[in-house]
Amino acid sequence: MTKDEIVEEIKRLKKKRNAVILVHNYQIPEVQDIADFLGDSLDLSRKAATTKADVIVFCGVNFMAETAKILSPEKTVLLPSEFAGCPLADMITLDKLNRLKKQYPSAAVVTYVNSTAIIKANSDICCTSANAVDVVQSLQQNEVIFVPDRNLGHYVSTQLNSKRIILNNGYCPTHIWITKDDILNMKSFHPEAKVIVHPECNPEVVEIADEVLSTGGMVRFAKNTDVKEIIVATEMGIIYRLKKENPKKEFYPASPKAVCSNMKLTNLENVMWSLQELKYEIEIPKEIIEKAKISLEKMIKIL
Ligand code: SF4
């Protein structure tokens, strides 16, 4: 089949299944182009919670599709590639979380959405990179266990002096490739450029950012700024969207190494197969859904 034929077949199947295609900003260009909604974890969580479709095809990684299932348990949620996981999400286990809870019994547990359903179910509240600071600030407790990402947790701690943040040693293997030297090097070629950085980057990279933003925040910043050149420190996939939506501006990836192999496992073929065969369906035990939903819904109310 040609690419156009596959796209036509996806459209036909979407109608037949009453399906919606949610696509994360890091996906490959062809997949971004077939999105009904394109966005970051927070945008897509909200869409998943409100869509009237019967089937959600989630073009992203496992924890994102799980989040959609938790928010819309009555819907069929499909992940086109069964191997699209997230190493960061796997860097906190229930055993490890329980040990932290025992060590800090009065602390609230804030869990980044880049986490498994079982961890969300054992948390007080979830957050995304877009609302992490607001979520932590909203808590009554002064002590917070923040999992799984140490860099996002560290960033939150630099914004809120009033809270003690207990970090877990997890990290995104894609974002930690971006170094301070990468940014300084790009700045030397493009001295007028603004530097926008995702908070999953290392602290020394975040420190030299002009703006620290989620991918959704980057999309809005790129649209609204008068600046014509922007150095982008996050996964490379977002550059396609930024250029497409802002053809008169220049976007430079901070590092060509910032590629998430899991995000590249979804393609037009497996989206089509996913709709044809209703696979790979996300299934989560009911009791975990019920508990995880409370943490996610509290998050969605903030912002
Ligand atoms: Fe996970 Fe990092 Fe890939 Fe996002 S970019 S899915 S956090 S490994």
XYZ file of C-alpha atoms and ligand atoms in Angstrom:
311
model
C 0.000 0.000 0.000
C 1.180 3.542 -0.646
C 1.342 6.101 2.135
C -1.787 7.846 0.781
C -3.699 4.556 0.691
C -2.760 3.827 4.298
C -3.901 7.302 5.379
C -7.227 6.783 3.541
C -7.670 3.392 5.201
C -6.977 4.913 8.627
C -9.653 7.554 7.972
C -12.149 4.891 6.892
C -11.449 2.680 9.923
C -11.611 5.647 12.259
C -15.138 6.386 11.088
C -16.173 2.734 11.277
C -14.845 2.336 14.829
C -15.888 5.826 16.027
C -12.249 6.297 16.990
C -10.106 9.281 17.823
C -6.329 9.470 17.294
C -4.362 11.202 20.066
C -0.738 11.951 19.177
C 2.121 13.106 21.369
C 4.380 15.924 20.179
C 7.391 13.555 19.957
C 5.850 11.257 17.337
C 7.204 10.972 13.773
C 5.874 13.568 11.254
C 3.565 11.155 9.352
C 1.836 10.209 12.593
C 1.572 13.842 13.745
C -0.162 14.572 10.429
C -3.017 12.098 11.087
C -3.717 13.363 14.620
C -7.181 14.404 15.704
C -5.416 15.953 18.700
C -1.707 16.626 18.989
C -0.258 17.670 22.314
C 1.661 16.995 25.499
C 0.631 14.592 28.258
C -1.639 17.133 29.954
C -3.419 18.205 26.746
C -3.941 14.588 25.733
C -5.111 13.515 29.215
C -7.776 16.175 29.047
C -8.851 15.080 25.568
C -8.980 11.448 26.691
C -11.209 12.446 29.603
C -13.723 14.326 27.451
C -13.819 12.598 24.060
C -17.092 11.028 22.913
C -15.291 8.462 20.739
C -15.649 4.743 21.573
C -12.029 3.955 20.699
C -8.883 5.960 21.520
C -5.775 5.174 19.468
C -2.902 6.544 21.524
C 0.196 7.343 19.481
C 2.710 7.720 22.269
C 4.062 5.358 24.890
C 2.455 2.898 27.273
C 1.952 5.147 30.308
C 0.084 7.691 28.158
C -2.333 5.063 26.839
C -2.763 3.766 30.404
C -3.605 7.306 31.525
C -6.266 7.535 28.807
C -7.717 4.184 29.946
C -7.791 5.268 33.593
C -9.632 8.471 32.678
C -12.015 6.729 30.258
C -12.298 3.135 31.498
C -15.426 2.458 29.449
C -13.543 3.149 26.199
C -11.304 0.858 24.194
C -7.782 2.316 24.355
C -5.227 1.061 21.848
C -1.452 1.417 21.709
C -0.315 0.723 18.109
C 3.117 -0.596 19.179
C 3.058 -3.005 22.113
C 6.746 -2.275 22.775
C 6.408 1.507 23.187
C 7.379 1.825 26.836
C 9.075 4.529 28.889
C 12.287 3.735 30.793
C 11.659 6.696 33.117
C 8.259 5.282 34.147
C 9.956 2.017 35.102
C 12.439 3.768 37.409
C 10.043 3.670 40.361
C 8.600 0.375 41.602
C 5.848 -0.107 44.177
C 8.398 -1.607 46.594
C 10.633 1.421 46.280
C 7.699 3.813 46.696
C 6.491 1.955 49.785
C 9.966 2.195 51.313
C 9.968 5.961 50.731
C 6.499 6.279 52.261
C 7.661 4.362 55.343
C 10.731 6.584 55.636
C 8.705 9.817 55.259
C 5.260 8.972 56.708
C 3.945 12.533 56.741
C 4.972 13.343 53.149
C 2.506 13.610 50.274
C 3.299 11.525 47.181
C 3.346 13.449 43.895
C 3.745 11.287 40.813
C 4.695 12.563 37.390
C 2.330 11.126 34.744
C 5.353 9.368 33.245
C 4.700 6.457 35.583
C 2.854 3.134 35.644
C -0.801 2.787 36.676
C 0.089 0.999 39.916
C 2.299 3.913 41.026
C -0.428 6.441 40.189
C -2.849 4.322 42.221
C -0.544 4.594 45.242
C -0.037 8.369 45.025
C -1.849 11.369 46.469
C -1.832 13.312 43.224
C -0.276 13.230 39.750
C 1.348 16.059 37.805
C 2.716 16.747 34.344
C 5.730 18.854 33.421
C 3.220 21.631 32.661
C 1.666 21.789 36.123
C 4.193 20.150 38.494
C 4.999 23.381 40.374
C 1.302 24.274 40.814
C 0.455 20.737 41.930
C 3.149 20.681 44.624
C 2.229 24.192 45.733
C -1.409 23.182 46.120
C -0.584 20.586 48.786
C -1.002 21.190 52.516
C 1.963 18.992 53.409
C 5.379 20.643 53.525
C 7.158 17.396 52.704
C 6.670 15.800 49.290
C 7.940 12.525 47.834
C 8.333 13.245 44.113
C 8.584 10.299 41.696
C 9.929 9.107 39.324
C 11.897 11.975 37.676
C 14.686 13.540 39.756
C 15.184 16.416 37.312
C 11.556 17.559 37.265
C 11.460 17.146 41.046
C 14.631 19.205 41.389
C 13.172 21.912 39.150
C 10.040 22.071 41.330
C 12.247 22.420 44.433
C 14.017 25.436 42.896
C 10.629 27.138 42.379
C 9.150 26.448 45.823
C 11.270 27.204 48.873
C 8.434 26.349 51.232
C 8.427 22.620 50.427
C 10.943 19.880 51.126
C 11.071 17.624 48.078
C 12.304 14.059 48.484
C 13.601 12.867 45.125
C 13.709 9.464 43.471
C 16.759 8.756 41.333
C 14.888 8.378 38.027
C 15.629 10.219 34.804
C 14.621 10.340 31.171
C 17.388 8.651 29.135
C 16.576 10.933 26.184
C 16.695 14.313 27.929
C 19.877 13.617 29.872
C 21.774 13.457 26.553
C 21.362 17.233 26.243
C 24.314 18.981 27.900
C 25.123 22.533 28.931
C 27.908 22.517 26.313
C 25.360 21.613 23.609
C 23.358 24.713 24.503
C 26.404 27.003 24.712
C 27.627 25.651 21.387
C 24.281 26.353 19.693
C 24.210 29.808 21.295
C 27.618 30.598 19.797
C 26.154 29.946 16.312
C 22.833 31.662 17.024
C 23.472 34.382 19.616
C 20.034 35.992 19.144
C 18.167 32.735 19.756
C 16.116 32.093 22.894
C 16.693 28.793 24.683
C 13.627 26.769 25.696
C 14.238 23.736 27.896
C 12.110 20.833 29.107
C 12.349 20.295 32.884
C 13.367 16.638 32.387
C 16.785 18.021 31.323
C 19.698 18.087 33.768
C 19.697 21.005 36.266
C 22.735 22.719 34.645
C 20.806 22.832 31.350
C 17.634 24.123 33.023
C 19.676 26.843 34.769
C 20.737 28.468 31.489
C 17.277 28.335 29.888
C 15.372 31.449 28.913
C 12.162 29.477 29.447
C 11.491 26.131 31.145
C 8.465 24.599 29.446
C 6.485 21.429 28.815
C 6.170 20.539 25.135
C 2.703 22.119 25.123
C 4.257 25.240 26.645
C 6.933 25.201 23.919
C 4.257 25.105 21.212
C 2.464 28.105 22.746
C 5.715 30.016 23.339
C 6.841 29.496 19.725
C 3.522 30.815 18.453
C 3.321 33.882 20.694
C 6.920 35.128 20.828
C 8.357 37.790 18.515
C 11.721 36.024 18.665
C 12.670 34.531 15.292
C 15.209 31.897 16.390
C 14.709 29.304 19.113
C 17.028 26.606 20.482
C 14.877 23.696 21.618
C 16.104 21.382 24.382
C 13.769 18.419 24.298
C 13.075 15.358 22.161
C 13.688 16.085 18.466
C 10.193 15.100 17.270
C 8.678 18.399 18.363
C 10.806 20.345 15.847
C 8.534 19.147 13.005
C 5.432 20.631 14.664
C 7.191 23.874 15.628
C 8.418 24.439 12.055
C 5.084 23.495 10.509
C 3.133 25.908 12.725
C 5.713 28.743 12.547
C 7.214 28.691 9.035
C 8.813 32.130 9.424
C 10.779 31.158 12.545
C 13.887 29.013 12.906
C 14.103 26.136 15.406
C 17.366 24.449 16.305
C 17.433 21.167 18.261
C 19.862 21.511 21.178
C 21.254 18.033 20.528
C 20.711 15.532 17.691
C 21.109 12.790 20.313
C 17.793 13.687 21.978
C 15.726 11.013 20.257
C 13.351 8.748 22.183
C 13.412 5.376 20.442
C 10.158 4.348 22.135
C 8.335 7.329 20.658
C 9.490 6.296 17.176
C 7.934 2.828 17.312
C 4.555 4.086 16.116
C 4.070 4.477 12.361
C 1.207 4.674 9.858
C 1.184 0.913 9.312
C 0.794 -0.021 12.951
C -1.853 2.689 13.464
C -3.823 1.095 10.610
C -3.367 -2.442 12.019
C -4.337 -1.157 15.425
C -7.678 0.070 14.072
C -8.196 -3.043 11.939
C -7.610 -5.553 14.739
C -8.325 -3.419 17.830
C -4.879 -3.962 19.279
C -2.939 -3.593 21.482
C -5.714 -2.996 23.948
C -4.787 -1.474 27.295
C -6.179 -3.458 30.210
C -5.835 -2.406 33.835
C -7.480 -4.064 36.872
C -10.594 -2.181 38.027
C -9.298 -1.516 41.563
C -6.121 0.093 40.183
C -8.138 2.229 37.757
C -10.364 3.483 40.576
C -7.442 4.559 42.773
C -5.273 5.957 39.960
C -8.217 7.965 38.626
C -8.470 9.906 41.885
C -4.796 11.000 41.596
C -5.229 11.955 37.939
C -8.501 13.832 38.399
C -7.000 15.899 41.204
C -4.181 16.818 38.776
C -6.541 17.751 35.957
C -8.363 20.215 38.247
C -5.110 22.178 38.713
C -4.362 24.733 35.948
Fe 9.973 8.313 28.516
Fe 11.866 10.156 28.037
Fe 10.841 8.805 26.002
Fe 9.360 10.641 27.288
S 11.206 11.034 26.066
S 8.717 8.582 26.682
S 10.128 10.379 29.395
S 12.033 7.953 27.707
